[in-house]
Each structure stands twice: as structure tokens, then as C-alpha cells.
mmCIF file of C-alpha atoms in Angstrom:
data_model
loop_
_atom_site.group_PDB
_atom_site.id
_atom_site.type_symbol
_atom_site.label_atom_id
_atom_site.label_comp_id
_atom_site.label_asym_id
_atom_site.label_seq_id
_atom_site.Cartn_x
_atom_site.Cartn_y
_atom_site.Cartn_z
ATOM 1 C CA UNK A 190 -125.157 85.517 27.149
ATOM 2 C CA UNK A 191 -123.310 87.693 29.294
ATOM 3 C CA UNK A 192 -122.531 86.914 33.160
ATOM 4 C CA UNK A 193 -124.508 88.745 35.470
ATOM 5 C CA UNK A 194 -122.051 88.981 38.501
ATOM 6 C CA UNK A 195 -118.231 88.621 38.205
ATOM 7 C CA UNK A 196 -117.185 85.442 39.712
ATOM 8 C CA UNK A 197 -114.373 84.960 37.545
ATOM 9 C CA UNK A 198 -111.271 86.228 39.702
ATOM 10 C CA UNK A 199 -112.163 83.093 42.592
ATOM 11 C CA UNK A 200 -114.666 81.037 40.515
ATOM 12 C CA UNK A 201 -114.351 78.176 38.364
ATOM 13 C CA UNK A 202 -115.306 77.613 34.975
ATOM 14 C CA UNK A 203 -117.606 74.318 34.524
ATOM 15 C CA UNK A 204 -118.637 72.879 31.301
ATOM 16 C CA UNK A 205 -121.235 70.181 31.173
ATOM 17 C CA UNK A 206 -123.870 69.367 33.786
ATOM 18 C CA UNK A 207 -123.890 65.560 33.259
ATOM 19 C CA UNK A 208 -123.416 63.326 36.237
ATOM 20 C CA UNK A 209 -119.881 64.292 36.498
ATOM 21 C CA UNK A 210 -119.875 68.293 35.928
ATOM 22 C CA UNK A 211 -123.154 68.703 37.841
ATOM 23 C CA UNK A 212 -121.398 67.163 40.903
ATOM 24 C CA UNK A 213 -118.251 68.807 40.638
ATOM 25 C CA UNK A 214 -120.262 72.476 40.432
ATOM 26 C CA UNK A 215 -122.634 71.091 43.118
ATOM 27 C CA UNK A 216 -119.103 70.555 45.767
ATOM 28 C CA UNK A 217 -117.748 73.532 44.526
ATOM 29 C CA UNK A 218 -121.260 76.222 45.351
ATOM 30 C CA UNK A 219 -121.003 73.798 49.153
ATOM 31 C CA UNK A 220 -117.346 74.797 49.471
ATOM 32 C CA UNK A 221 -118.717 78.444 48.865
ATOM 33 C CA UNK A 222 -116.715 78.767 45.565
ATOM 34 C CA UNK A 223 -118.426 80.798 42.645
ATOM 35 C CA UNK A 224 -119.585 78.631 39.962
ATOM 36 C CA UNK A 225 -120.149 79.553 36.402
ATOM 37 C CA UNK A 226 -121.636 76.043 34.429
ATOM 38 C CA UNK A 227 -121.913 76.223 30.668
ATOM 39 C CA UNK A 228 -124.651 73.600 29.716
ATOM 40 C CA UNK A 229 -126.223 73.357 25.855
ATOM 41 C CA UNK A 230 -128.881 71.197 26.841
ATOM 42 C CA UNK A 231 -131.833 73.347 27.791
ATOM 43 C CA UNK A 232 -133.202 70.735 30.250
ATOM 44 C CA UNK A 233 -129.842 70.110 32.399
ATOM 45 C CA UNK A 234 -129.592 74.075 32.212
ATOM 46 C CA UNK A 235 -132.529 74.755 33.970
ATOM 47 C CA UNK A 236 -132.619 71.890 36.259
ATOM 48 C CA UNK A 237 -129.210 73.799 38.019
ATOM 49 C CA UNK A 238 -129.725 77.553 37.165
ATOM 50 C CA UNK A 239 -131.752 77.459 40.823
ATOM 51 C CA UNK A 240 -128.445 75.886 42.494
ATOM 52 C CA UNK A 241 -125.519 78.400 41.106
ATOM 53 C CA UNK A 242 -125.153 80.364 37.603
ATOM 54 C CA UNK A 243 -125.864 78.418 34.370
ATOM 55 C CA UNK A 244 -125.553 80.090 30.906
ATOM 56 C CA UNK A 245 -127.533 77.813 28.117
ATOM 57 C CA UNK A 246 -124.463 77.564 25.514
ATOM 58 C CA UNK A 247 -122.380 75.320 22.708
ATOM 59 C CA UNK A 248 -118.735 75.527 24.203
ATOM 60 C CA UNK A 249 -117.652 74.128 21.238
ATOM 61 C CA UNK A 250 -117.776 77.458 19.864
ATOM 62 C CA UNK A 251 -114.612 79.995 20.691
ATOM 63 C CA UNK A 252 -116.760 82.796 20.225
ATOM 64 C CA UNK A 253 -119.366 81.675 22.101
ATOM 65 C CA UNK A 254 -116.945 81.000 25.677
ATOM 66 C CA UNK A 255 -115.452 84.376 24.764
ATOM 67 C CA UNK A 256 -118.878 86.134 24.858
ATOM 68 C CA UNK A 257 -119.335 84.526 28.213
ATOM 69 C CA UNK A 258 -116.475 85.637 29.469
ATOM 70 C CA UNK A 259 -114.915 82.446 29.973
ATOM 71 C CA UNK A 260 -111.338 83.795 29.010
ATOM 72 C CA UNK A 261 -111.603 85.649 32.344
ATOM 73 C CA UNK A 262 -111.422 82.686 34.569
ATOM 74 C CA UNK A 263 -108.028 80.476 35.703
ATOM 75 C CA UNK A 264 -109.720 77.291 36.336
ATOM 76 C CA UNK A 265 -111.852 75.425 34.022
ATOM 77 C CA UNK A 266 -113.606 72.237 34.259
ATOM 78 C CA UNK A 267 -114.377 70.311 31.155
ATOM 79 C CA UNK A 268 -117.134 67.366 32.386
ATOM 80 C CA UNK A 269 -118.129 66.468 28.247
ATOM 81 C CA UNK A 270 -116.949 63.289 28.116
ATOM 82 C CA UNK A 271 -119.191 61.266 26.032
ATOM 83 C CA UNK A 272 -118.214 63.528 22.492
ATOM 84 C CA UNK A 273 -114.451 62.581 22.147
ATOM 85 C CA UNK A 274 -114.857 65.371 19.773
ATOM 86 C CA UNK A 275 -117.108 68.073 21.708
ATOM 87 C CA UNK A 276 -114.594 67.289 24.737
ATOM 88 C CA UNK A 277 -111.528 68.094 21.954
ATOM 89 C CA UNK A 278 -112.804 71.454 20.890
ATOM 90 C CA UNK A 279 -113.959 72.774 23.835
ATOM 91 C CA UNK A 280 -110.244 71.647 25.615
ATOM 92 C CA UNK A 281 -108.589 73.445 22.593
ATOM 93 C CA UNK A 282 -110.636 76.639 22.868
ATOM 94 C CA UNK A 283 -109.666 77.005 26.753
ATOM 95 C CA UNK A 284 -106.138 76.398 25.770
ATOM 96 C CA UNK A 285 -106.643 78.885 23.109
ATOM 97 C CA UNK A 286 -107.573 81.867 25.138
ATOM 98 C CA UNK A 287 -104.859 81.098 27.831
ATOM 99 C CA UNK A 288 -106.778 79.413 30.601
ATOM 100 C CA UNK A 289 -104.323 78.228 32.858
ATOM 101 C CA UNK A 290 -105.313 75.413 34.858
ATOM 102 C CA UNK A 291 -107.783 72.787 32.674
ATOM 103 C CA UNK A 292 -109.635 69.744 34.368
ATOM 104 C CA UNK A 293 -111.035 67.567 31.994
ATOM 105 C CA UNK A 294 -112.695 64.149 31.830
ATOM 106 C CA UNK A 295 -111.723 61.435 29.620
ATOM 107 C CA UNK A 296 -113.451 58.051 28.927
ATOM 108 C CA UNK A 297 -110.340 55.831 27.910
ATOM 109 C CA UNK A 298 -106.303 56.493 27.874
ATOM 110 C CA UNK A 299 -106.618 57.314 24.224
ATOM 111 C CA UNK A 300 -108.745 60.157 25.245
ATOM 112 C CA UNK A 301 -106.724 61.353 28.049
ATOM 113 C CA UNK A 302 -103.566 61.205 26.137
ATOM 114 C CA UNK A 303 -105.097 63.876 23.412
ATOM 115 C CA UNK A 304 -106.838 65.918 25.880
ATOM 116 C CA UNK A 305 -102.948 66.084 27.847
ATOM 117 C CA UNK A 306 -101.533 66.943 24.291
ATOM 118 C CA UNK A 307 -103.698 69.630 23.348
ATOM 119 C CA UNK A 308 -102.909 71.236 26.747
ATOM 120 C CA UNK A 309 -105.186 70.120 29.523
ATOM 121 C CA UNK A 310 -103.575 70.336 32.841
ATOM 122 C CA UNK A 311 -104.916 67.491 35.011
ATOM 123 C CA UNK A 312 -107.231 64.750 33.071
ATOM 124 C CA UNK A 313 -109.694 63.023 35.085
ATOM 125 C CA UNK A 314 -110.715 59.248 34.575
ATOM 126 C CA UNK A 315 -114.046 58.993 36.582
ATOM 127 C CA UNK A 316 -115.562 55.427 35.630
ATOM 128 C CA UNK A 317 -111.653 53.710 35.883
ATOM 129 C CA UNK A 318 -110.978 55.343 38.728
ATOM 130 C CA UNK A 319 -114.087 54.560 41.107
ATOM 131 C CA UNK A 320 -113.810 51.221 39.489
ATOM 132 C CA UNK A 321 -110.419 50.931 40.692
ATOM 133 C CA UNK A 322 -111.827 52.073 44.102
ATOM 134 C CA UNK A 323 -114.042 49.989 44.286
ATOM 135 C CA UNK A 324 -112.296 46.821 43.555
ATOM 136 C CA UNK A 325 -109.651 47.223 46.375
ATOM 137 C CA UNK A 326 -112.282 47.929 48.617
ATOM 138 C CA UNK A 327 -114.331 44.273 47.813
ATOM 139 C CA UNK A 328 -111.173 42.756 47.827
ATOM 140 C CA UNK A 329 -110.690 42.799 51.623
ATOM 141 C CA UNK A 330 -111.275 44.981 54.739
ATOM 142 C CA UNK A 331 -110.574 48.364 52.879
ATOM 143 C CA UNK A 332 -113.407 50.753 53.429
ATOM 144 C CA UNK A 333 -111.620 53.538 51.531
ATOM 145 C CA UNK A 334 -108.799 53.635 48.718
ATOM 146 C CA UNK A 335 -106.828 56.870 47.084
ATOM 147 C CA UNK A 336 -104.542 56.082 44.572
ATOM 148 C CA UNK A 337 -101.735 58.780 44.326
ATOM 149 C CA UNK A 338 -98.473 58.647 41.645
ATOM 150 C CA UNK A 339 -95.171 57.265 42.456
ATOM 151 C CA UNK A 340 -97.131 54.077 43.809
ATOM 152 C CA UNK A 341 -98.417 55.380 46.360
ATOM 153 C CA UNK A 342 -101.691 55.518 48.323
ATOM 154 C CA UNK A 343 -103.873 56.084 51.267
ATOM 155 C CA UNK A 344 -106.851 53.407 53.042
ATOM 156 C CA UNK A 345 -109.266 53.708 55.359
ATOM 157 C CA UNK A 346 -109.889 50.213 56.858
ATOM 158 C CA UNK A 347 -110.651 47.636 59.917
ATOM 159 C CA UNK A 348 -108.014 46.264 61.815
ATOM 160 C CA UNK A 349 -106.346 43.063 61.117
ATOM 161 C CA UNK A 350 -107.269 40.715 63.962
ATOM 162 C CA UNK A 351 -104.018 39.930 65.495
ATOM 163 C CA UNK A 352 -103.934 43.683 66.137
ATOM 164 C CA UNK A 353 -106.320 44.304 68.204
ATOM 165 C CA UNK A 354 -105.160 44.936 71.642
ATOM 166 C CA UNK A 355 -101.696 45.955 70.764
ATOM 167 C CA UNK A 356 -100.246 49.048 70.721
ATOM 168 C CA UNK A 357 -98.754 50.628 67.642
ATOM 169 C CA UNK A 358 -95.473 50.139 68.776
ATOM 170 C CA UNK A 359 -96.482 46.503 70.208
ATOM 171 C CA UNK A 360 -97.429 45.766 66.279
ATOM 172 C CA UNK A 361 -94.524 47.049 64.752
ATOM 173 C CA UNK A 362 -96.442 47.408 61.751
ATOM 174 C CA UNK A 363 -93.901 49.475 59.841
ATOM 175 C CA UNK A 364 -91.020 47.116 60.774
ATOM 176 C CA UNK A 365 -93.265 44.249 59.712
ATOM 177 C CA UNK A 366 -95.517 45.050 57.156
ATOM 178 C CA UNK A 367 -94.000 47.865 55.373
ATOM 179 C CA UNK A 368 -96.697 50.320 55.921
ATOM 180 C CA UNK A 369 -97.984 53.127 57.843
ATOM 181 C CA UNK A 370 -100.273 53.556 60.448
ATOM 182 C CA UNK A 371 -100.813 57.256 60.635
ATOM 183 C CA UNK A 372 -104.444 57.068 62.700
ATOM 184 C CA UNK A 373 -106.887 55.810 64.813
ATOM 185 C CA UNK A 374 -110.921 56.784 64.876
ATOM 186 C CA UNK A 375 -112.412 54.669 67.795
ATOM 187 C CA UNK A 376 -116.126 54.679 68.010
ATOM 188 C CA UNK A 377 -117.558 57.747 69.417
ATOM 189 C CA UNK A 378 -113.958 59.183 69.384
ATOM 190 C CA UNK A 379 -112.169 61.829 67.526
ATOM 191 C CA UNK A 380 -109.583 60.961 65.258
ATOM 192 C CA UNK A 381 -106.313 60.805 65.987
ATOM 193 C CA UNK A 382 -102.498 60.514 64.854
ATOM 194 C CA UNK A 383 -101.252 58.011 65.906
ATOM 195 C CA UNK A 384 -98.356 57.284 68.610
ATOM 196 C CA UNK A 385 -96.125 54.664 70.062
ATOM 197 C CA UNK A 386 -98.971 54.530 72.426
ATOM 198 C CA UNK A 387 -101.899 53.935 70.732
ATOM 199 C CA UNK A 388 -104.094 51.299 71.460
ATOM 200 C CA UNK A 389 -105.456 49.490 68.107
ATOM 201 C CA UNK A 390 -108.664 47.767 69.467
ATOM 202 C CA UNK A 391 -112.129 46.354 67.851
ATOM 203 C CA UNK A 392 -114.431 48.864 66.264
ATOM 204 C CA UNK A 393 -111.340 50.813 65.192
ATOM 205 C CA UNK A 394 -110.873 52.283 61.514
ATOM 206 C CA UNK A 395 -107.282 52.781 60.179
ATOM 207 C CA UNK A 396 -105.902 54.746 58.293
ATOM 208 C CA UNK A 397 -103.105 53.539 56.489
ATOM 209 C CA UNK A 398 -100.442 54.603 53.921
ATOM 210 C CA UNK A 399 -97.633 52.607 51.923
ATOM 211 C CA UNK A 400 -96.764 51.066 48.512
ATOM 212 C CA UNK A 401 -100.567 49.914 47.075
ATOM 213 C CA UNK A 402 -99.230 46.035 46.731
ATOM 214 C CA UNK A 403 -98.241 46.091 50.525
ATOM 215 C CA UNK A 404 -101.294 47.791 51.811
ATOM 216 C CA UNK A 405 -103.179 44.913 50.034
ATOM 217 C CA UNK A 406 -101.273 42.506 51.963
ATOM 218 C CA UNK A 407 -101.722 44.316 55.021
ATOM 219 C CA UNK A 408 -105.352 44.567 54.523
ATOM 220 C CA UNK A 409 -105.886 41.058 53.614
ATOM 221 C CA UNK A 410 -104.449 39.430 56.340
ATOM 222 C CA UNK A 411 -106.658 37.056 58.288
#
């Protein structure tokens, strides 16, 4: 059960290879990170151990995590989500041995709330929040959507159509709308920030940041 190379001073811990942990560890090995997945399903084990390192193991057990030399790593992904209970233990056993930054999917807010009271760092709320995603993007002309705190986010969108033409500082979208226009991609173009300058014209994607109820407005506008 032991790790054949050390990856643990850079690498990050994950733990579960469903949809969600598999395509966290799959980003991580293309951003060049080291990877070290615990899986206990045989089947998902192999089906990654050609991709980056997978040790076949219950992380429900302490002893089992410490064997593996999971107390060696700083971050730690925990992708169980389906066992409120497997996704409990295993949290509690990386807050145990000191790990200090914890990722961890939950299914509901009751989940999330126990997994941020046993210790885990950042919880992660993958069906709400690419539902969420989703919905403001069918709502109007958003083609992307990222929800930060403090009620505030980013979108990537088309133009309204009484924009088109005018410059940013023709539009006076800040003045008028509340938001703000921080670039421009034109077709075939790099992107860039915007300035007084720049031309908003059809074909164009936005990128726009502000309170989430007036980027709706902003987005929605015929």
C-alpha cells in the first residue's frame, strides 16, 4: 500500500474516482500537478492507475490513509459524496492527522454544514452549483456564469443590441447599468481589457462583472 514516488510535498491528495474526483485528478495530472487518488472500488482503480497514481484502498480507515502516507500531503480532495457517512469519516480522519487544506463534496447544505464543522476547509456543491450555472445561462444571453461571495460574480455573454456600435464610454454601461465591462473578444481577435475606446460590435463576447441581480438585468435586455 505504500507510494512508490513521493509526490506529497507539491501533490494533492484525491479520494474517490467518481465523476467528480476522477475529473478533478484528471485537471490536476494536465496542470502537471502530482496526483495521488485513493479509490476502493477495484474497477474505478484500474480504469485511472494508467492516467496518474491510484492506490486500491477504504479511506474510511485512519490506519489505512496513514499507511499510504496520506498524512504527508497539505491538500486533500474528498470526491465521496454519495455515503453522507463514508464522506464523514474520511473528512474526520484528514482532519485528524492535521491535513491542512480539505476540499470536499457535499450533496445538500445539511451535508456541507457537517463536513465545515468537522473541519473541512472549502466544501464543494457540484450538482447545485452547475445547476445554478446553468439556469442563468438559459435565462438570457449569458454564455458563462461564476458565482463568487459577497454577491458577486463574473459572465461571459453577447452584447445587448443597443450596444453594438458604441464605444464603452459611448454606453456608459457602468453609469447606467451598474455593471462592469472589463473585456472584449471579437472574432478572430485576442482578448482584450477594455477601454474608453473600445468598440462593442456584433459577434462580440463580454465579459462582465457586478452584483448577480444587475448582471441579469443587463443580460436580459432586449
Amino acid at each position: 500500500m505504500a507510494r512508490k514516488n513521493d509526490t506529497s510535498q507539491d501533490g494533492v491528495l484525491v479520494i474517490g474516482l467518481g465523476r467528480f474526483g476522477s475529473a478533478i485528478a484528471v485537471t490536476l495530472d494536465k496542470l502537471g500537478k502530482d496526483v495521488l487518488a485513493v479509490e476502493s472500488n477495484p474497477d474505478l482503480a484500474q480504469q485511472w492507475s494508467h492516467r496518474f497514481q491510484v492506490v486500491e484502498a477504504d479511506a474510511r480507515s485512519s490506519e489505512a490513509l496513514y499507511q499510504l502516507g496520506a498524512a504527508d500531503f497539505k491538500i486533500a480532495v474528498v470526491g465521496v459524496g454519495t455515503s453522507l457517512e463514508a464522506s464523514v469519516l474520511i473528512t474526520a480522519n484528514l482532519v485528524d492527522m492535521g491535513m491542512k487544506e480539505i476540499w470536499a463534496k457535499a450533496t445538500s447544505r445539511e451535508h456541507g454544514t457537517i463536513l465545515q464543522r468537522i473541519g473541512a476547509n472549502h466544501v464543494v456543491y457540484p450538482e447545485f452549483d452547475a445547476g445554478q450555472r446553468v439556469a442563468h445561462m438559459v435565462s438570457g444571453r449569458m454564455l458563462d456564469y461564476i458565482s463568487f461571495e459577497d454577491q458577486f460574480s463574473i459572465v461571459k455573454m453577447v452584447p445587448p443590441k443597443d450596444l453594438i456600435g458604441f464605444t464603452v464610454a459611448q454606453s456608459r454601461i457602468r453609469e447606467r447599468f451598474g455593471v462592469t465591462l472589463i473585456g472584449v473578444k471579437s472574432v478572430g481577435q485576442p482578448f482584450e481589457y477594455t477601454t474608453p475606446d473600445t468598440l462593442i460590435s456584433h459577434g462580440d463576447t463580454l465579459i462582465v462583472s457586478g452584483e448577480p441581480e444587475l448582471l441579469e438585468a443587463f443580460a436580459n435586455r432586449i
